[in-house]
Short mmCIF file of C-alpha atoms and ligand atoms in Angstrom, two decimals:
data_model
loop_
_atom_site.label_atom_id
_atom_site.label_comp_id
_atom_site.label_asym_id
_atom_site.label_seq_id
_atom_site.Cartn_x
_atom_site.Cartn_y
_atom_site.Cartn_z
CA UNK A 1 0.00 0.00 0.00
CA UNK A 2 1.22 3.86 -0.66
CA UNK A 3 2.88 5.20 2.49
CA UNK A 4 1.95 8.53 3.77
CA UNK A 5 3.52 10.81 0.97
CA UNK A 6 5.08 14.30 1.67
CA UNK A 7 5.24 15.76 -1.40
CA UNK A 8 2.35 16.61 -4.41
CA UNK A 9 2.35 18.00 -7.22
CA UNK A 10 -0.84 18.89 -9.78
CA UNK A 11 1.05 17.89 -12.89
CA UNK A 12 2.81 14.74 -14.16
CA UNK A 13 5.39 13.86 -17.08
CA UNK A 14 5.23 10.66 -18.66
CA UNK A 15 8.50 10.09 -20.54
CA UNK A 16 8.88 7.48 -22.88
CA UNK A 17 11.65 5.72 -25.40
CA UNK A 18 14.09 8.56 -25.06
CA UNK A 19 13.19 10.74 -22.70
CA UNK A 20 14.64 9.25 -19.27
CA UNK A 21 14.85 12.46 -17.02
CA UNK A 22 13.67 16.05 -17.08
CA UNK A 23 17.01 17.89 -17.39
CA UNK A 24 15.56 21.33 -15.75
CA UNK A 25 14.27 19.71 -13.06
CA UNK A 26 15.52 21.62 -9.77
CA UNK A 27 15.17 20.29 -5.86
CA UNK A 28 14.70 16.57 -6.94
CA UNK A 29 13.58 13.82 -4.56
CA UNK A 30 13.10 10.44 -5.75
CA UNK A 31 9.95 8.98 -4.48
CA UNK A 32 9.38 4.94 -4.23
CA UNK A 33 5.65 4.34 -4.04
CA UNK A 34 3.98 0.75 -3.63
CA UNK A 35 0.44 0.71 -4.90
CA UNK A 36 -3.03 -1.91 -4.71
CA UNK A 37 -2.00 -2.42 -8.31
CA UNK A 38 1.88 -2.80 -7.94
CA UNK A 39 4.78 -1.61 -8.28
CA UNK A 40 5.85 1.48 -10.99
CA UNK A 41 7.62 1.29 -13.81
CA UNK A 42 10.42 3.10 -11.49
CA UNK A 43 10.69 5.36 -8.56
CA UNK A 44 8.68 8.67 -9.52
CA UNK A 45 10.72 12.08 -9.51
CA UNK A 46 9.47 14.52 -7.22
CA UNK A 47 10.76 18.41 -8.67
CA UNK A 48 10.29 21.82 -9.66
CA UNK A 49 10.25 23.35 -13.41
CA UNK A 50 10.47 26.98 -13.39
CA UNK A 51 9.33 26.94 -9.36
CA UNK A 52 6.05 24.47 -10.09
CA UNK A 53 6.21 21.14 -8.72
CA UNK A 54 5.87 17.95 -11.04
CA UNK A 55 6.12 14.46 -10.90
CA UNK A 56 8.12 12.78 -13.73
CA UNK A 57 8.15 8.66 -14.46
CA UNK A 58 9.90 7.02 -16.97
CA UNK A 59 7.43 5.10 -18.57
CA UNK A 60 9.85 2.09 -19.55
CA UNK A 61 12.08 2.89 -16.72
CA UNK A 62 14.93 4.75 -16.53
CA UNK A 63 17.10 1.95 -17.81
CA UNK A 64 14.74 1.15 -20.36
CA UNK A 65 13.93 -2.49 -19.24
CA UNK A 66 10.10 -2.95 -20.20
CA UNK A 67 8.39 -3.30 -23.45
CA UNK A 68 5.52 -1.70 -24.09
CA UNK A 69 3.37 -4.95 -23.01
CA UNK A 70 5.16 -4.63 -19.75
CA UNK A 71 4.67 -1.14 -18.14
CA UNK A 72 2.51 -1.18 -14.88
CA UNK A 73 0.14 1.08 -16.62
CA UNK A 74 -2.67 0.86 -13.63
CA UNK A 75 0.46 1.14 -11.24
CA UNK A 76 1.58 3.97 -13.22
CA UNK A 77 -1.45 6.26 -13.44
CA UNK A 78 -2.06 4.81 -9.35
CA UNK A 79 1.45 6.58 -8.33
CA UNK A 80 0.62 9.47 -10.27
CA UNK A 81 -2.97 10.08 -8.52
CA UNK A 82 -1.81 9.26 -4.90
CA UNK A 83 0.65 12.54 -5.54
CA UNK A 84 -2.48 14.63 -6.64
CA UNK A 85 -1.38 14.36 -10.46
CA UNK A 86 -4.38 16.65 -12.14
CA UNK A 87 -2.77 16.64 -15.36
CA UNK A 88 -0.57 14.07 -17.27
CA UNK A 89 1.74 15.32 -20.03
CA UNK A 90 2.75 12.45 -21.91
CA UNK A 91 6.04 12.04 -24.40
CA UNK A 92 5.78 9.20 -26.97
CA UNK A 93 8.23 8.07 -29.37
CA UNK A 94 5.69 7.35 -32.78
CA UNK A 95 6.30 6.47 -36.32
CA UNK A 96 4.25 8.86 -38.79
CA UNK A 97 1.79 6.70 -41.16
CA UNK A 98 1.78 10.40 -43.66
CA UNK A 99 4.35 12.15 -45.45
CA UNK A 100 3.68 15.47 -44.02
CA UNK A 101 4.77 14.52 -40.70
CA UNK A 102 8.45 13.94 -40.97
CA UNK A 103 10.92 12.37 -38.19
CA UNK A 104 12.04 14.95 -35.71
CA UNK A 105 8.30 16.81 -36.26
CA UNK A 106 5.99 16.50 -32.92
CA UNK A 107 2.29 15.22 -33.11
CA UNK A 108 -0.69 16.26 -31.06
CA UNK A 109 -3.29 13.69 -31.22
CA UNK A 110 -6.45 14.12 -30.62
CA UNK A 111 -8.34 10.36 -31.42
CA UNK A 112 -6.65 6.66 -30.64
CA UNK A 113 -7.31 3.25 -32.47
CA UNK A 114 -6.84 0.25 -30.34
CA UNK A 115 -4.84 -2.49 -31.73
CA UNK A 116 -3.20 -4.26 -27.91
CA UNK A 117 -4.15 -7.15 -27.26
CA UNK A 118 -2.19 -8.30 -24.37
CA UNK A 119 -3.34 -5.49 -21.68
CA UNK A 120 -5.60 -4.46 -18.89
CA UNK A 121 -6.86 -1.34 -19.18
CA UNK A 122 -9.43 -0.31 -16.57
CA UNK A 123 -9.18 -0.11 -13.03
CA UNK A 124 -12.64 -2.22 -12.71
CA UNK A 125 -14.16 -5.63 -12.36
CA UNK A 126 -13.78 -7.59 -9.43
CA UNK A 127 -17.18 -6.62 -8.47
CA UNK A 128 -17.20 -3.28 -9.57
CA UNK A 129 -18.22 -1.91 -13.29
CA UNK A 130 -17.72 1.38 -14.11
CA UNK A 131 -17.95 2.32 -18.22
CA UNK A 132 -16.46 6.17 -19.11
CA UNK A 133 -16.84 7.94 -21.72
CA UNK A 134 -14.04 7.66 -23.74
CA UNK A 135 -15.49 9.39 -27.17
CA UNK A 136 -12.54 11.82 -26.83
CA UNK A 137 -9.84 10.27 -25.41
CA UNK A 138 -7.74 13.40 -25.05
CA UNK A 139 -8.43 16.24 -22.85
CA UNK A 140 -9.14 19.09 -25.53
CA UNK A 141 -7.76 21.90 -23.19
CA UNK A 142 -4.32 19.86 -22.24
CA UNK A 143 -3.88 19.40 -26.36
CA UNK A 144 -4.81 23.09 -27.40
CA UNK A 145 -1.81 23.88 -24.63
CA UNK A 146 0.47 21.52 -25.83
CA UNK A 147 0.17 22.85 -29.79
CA UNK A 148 -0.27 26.68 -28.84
CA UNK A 149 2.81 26.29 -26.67
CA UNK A 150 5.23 24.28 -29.20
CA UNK A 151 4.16 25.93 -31.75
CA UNK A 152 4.85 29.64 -30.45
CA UNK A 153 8.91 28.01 -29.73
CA UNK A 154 11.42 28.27 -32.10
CA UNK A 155 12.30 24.35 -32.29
CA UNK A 156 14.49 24.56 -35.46
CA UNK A 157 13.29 22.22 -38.37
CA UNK A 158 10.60 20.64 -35.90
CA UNK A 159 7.46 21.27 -37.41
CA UNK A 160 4.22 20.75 -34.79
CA UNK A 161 0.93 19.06 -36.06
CA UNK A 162 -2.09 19.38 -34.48
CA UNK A 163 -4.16 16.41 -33.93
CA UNK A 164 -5.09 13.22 -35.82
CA UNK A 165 -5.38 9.45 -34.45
CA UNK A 166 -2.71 7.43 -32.85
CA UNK A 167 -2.73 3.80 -33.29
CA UNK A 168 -1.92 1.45 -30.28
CA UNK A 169 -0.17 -1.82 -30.91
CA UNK A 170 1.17 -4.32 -29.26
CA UNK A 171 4.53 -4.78 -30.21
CA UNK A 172 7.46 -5.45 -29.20
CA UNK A 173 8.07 -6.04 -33.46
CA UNK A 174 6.81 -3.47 -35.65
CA UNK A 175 4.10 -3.50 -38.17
CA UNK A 176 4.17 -5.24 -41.00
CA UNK A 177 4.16 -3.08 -44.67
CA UNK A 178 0.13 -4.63 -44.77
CA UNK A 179 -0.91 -3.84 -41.20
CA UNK A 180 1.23 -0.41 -41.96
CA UNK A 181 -1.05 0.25 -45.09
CA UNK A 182 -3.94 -0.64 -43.53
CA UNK A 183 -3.60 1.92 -40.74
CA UNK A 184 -2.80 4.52 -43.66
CA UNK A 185 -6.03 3.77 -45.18
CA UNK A 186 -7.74 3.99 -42.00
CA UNK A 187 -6.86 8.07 -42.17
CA UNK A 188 -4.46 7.73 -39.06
CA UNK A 189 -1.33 9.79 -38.08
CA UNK A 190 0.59 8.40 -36.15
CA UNK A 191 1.60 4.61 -34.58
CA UNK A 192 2.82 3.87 -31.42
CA UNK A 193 2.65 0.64 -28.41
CA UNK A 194 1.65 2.72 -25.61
CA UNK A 195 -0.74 5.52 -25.42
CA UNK A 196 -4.30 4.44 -25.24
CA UNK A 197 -4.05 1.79 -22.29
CA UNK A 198 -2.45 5.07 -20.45
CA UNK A 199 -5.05 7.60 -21.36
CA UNK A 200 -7.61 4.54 -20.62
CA UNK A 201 -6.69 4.60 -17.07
CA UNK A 202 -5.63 8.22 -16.81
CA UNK A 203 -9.62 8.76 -17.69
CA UNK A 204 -10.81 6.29 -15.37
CA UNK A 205 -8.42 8.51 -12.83
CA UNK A 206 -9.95 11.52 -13.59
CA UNK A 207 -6.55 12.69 -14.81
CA UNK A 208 -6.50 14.98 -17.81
CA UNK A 209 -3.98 13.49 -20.07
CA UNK A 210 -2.48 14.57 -23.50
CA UNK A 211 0.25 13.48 -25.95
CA UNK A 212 3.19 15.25 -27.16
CA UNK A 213 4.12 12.90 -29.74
CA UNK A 214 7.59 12.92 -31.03
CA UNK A 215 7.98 11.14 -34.49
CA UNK A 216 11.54 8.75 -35.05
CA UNK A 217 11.02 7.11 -38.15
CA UNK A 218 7.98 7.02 -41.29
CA UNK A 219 7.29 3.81 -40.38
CA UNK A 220 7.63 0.78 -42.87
CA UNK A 221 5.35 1.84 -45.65
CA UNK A 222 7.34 5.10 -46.50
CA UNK A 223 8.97 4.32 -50.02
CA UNK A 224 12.44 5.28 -48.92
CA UNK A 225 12.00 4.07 -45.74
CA UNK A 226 11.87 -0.08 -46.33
CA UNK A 227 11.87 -0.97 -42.42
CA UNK A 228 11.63 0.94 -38.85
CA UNK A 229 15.12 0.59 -37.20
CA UNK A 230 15.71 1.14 -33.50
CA UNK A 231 19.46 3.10 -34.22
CA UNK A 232 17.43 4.86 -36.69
CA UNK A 233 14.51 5.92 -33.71
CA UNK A 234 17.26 6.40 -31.04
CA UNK A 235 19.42 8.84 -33.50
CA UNK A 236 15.80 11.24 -33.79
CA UNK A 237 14.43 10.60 -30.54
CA UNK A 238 18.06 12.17 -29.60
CA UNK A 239 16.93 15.51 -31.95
CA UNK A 240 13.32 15.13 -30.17
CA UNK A 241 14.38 14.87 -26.46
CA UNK A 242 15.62 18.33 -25.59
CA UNK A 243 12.86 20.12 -28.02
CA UNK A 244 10.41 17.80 -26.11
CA UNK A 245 12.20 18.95 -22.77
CA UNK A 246 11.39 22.38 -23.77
CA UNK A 247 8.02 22.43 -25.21
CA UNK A 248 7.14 20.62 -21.71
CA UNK A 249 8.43 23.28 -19.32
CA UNK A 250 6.88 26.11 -21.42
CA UNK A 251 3.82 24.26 -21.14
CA UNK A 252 4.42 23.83 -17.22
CA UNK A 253 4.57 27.69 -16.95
CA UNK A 254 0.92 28.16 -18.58
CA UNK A 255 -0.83 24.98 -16.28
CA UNK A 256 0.61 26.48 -13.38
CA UNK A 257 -0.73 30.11 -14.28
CA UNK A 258 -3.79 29.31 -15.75
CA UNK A 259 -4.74 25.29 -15.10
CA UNK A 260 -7.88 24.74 -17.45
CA UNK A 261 -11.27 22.58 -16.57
CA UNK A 262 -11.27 19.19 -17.91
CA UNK A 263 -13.87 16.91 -18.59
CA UNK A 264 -11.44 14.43 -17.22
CA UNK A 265 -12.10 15.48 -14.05
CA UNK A 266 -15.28 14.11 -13.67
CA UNK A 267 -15.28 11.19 -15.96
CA UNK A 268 -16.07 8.77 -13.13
CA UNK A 269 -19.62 10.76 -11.81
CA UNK A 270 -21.89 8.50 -14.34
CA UNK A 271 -19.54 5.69 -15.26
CA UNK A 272 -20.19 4.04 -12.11
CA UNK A 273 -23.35 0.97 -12.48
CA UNK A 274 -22.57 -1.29 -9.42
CA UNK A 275 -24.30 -0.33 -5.66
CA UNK A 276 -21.22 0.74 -4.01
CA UNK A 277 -22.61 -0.01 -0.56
CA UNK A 278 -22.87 -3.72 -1.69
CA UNK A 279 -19.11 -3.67 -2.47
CA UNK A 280 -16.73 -6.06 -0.61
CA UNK A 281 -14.79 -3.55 1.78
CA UNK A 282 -11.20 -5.40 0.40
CA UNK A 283 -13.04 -4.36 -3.70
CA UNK A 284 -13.48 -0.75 -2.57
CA UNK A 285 -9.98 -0.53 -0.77
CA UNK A 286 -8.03 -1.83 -3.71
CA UNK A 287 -9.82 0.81 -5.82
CA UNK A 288 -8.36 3.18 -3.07
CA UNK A 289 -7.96 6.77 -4.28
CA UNK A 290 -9.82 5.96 -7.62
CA UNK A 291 -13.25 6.20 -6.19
CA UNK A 292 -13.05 7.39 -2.89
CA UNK A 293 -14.86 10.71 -3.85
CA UNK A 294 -17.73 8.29 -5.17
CA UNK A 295 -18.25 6.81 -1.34
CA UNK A 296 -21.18 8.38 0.74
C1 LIG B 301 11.90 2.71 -29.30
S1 LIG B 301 10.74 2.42 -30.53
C2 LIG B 301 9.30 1.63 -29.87
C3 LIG B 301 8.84 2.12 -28.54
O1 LIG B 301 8.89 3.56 -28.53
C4 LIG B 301 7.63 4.05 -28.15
O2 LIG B 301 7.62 4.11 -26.73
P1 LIG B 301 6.95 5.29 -25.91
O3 LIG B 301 5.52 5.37 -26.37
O4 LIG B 301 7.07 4.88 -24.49
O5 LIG B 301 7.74 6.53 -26.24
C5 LIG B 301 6.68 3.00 -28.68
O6 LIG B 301 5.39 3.12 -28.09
C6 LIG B 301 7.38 1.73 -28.33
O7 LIG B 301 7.17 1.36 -26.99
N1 ADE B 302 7.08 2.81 -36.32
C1 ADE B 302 6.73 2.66 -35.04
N2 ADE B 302 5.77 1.74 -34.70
C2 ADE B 302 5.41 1.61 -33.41
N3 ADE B 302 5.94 2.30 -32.40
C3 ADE B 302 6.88 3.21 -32.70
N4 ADE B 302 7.56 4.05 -31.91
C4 ADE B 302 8.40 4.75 -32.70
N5 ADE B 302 8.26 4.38 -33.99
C5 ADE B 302 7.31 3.42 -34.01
#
């Protein structure tokens, strides 16, 4: 179970293939929290960018040691809550299924396609059902920051592009040139492994969450690009990492002066079917911080 925590913080970082630490961060603590759904991918950091406290996790660790199928996503988005995370900022590595978005260019989606298979992505069952909304996945205010923001920075040849549909995968491999096709055909953006099970949960959390999603690679259906390489990835996500770094502390500055109203916030107040009062005490206290503001 968490322990009592000392520290909070309204907004968290998710960083993923590439971005390992928050560079800017200033009066760091590293904070090791157990939850009813596990353990993190790593310890959360605890800090301060430009004087507003945030919580940073490194989505596949710091040493990079899960795949995507592996993250403690409910863990994850658990930690996060139990420090009073309002707002999630996520960083994603993606491959771009159009030519206009080019590697090194960021990506603001705004819709996901699920294609996981191997996940659990709710907080529920056990006793308890609970169905949110989920018709826009993305918190609209969070997203409108994020592009606003990058796109009034100077970040070189990085071009910003807002919205269009992420799809979710399963990895570890890569898509095939069919399944990459087919997802072009489909009208989406942008492909990545782990996005939707996190905003999933971060919805279910009431946490507003968006994507800032940095593009390595044109995937495999790009004519000059035959197959998705990892050197290739880890050479752009190098490029991406400090403009992401950036774009994440300006947007930092505007939360913390103006944080908007999400939808997010109250995604749980008609999701909830079961009789709460006919709950198994051990159901409810797993669910913890989830629901407690659901419990007469
Ligand atoms: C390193 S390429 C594949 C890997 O990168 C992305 O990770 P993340 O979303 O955490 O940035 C992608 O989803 C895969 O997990
Ligand atoms: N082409 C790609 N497919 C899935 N995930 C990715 N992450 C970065 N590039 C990717």
């Amino acid at each position: 179970m968490s322990e009592a925590i000392a520290v909070s913080a309204k907004i968290g970082i998710i960083g993923g293939s590439g971005l390992y630490k928050m560079s800017a961060l200033t009066d760091v603590q590293e904070i090791q929290i157990d939850t009813p759904f596990g353990s993190p991918s790593d310890a959360l950091i605890y800090g301060k960018l430009s004087g507003t406290p945030v919580v940073f996790l490194a989505r596949h660790g710091r040493s990079h040691h899960l795949l995507p199928t592996e993250v403690p996503y409910r863990a994850n988005i658990y930690a996060m809550k139990s420090l009073g995370v309002e707002y999630i900022i996520s960083a994603s590595a993606v491959g771009s299924l159009q030519a206009e978005a080019k590697p090194v260019d960021m990506v603001i989606p705004d819709q996901f396609i699920d294609r996981t298979r191997l996940r659990t992505s709710t907080f529920f069952g056990n006793g308890v059902v609970a169905h949110i909304a989920f018709a826009d996945p993305i918190c609209h205010a969070l997203a409108d920051i994020l592009a606003t923001t990058a796109e009034s920075l100077d970040l070189g040849e990085t071009q910003i592009h807002r919205g269009g549909t992420y799809v979710c995968m399963e990895g570890p491999a890569f898509s095939t040139k069919a399944e990459s096709f087919l997802y072009r055909s489909w009208g989406a953006k942008v492909i990545g492994m782990t996005n939707l099970t996190e905003a999933k949960l971060a919805r279910e959390a009431e946490i507003a969450y968006a994507t800032l999603a940095l593009v390595t690679d044109y995937d495999c259906w790009h004519e000059d690009h035959d197959s998705v390489t990892v050197s290739m990835i880890i050479e752009n996500l190098h490029k991406n990492a400090t403009n992401a770094q950036t774009v994440i502390q300006a947007v930092v500055e505007k939360l913390a002066a103006n944080p908007p109203k999400s939808e997010a916030h109250t995604a749980l107040q008609y999701a909830i079917l079961t009789d709460l009062s006919k709950v198994p005490s051990e159901v409810i206290a797993r669910l913890g911080i989830i629901i407690s503001k659901y419990l007469k």
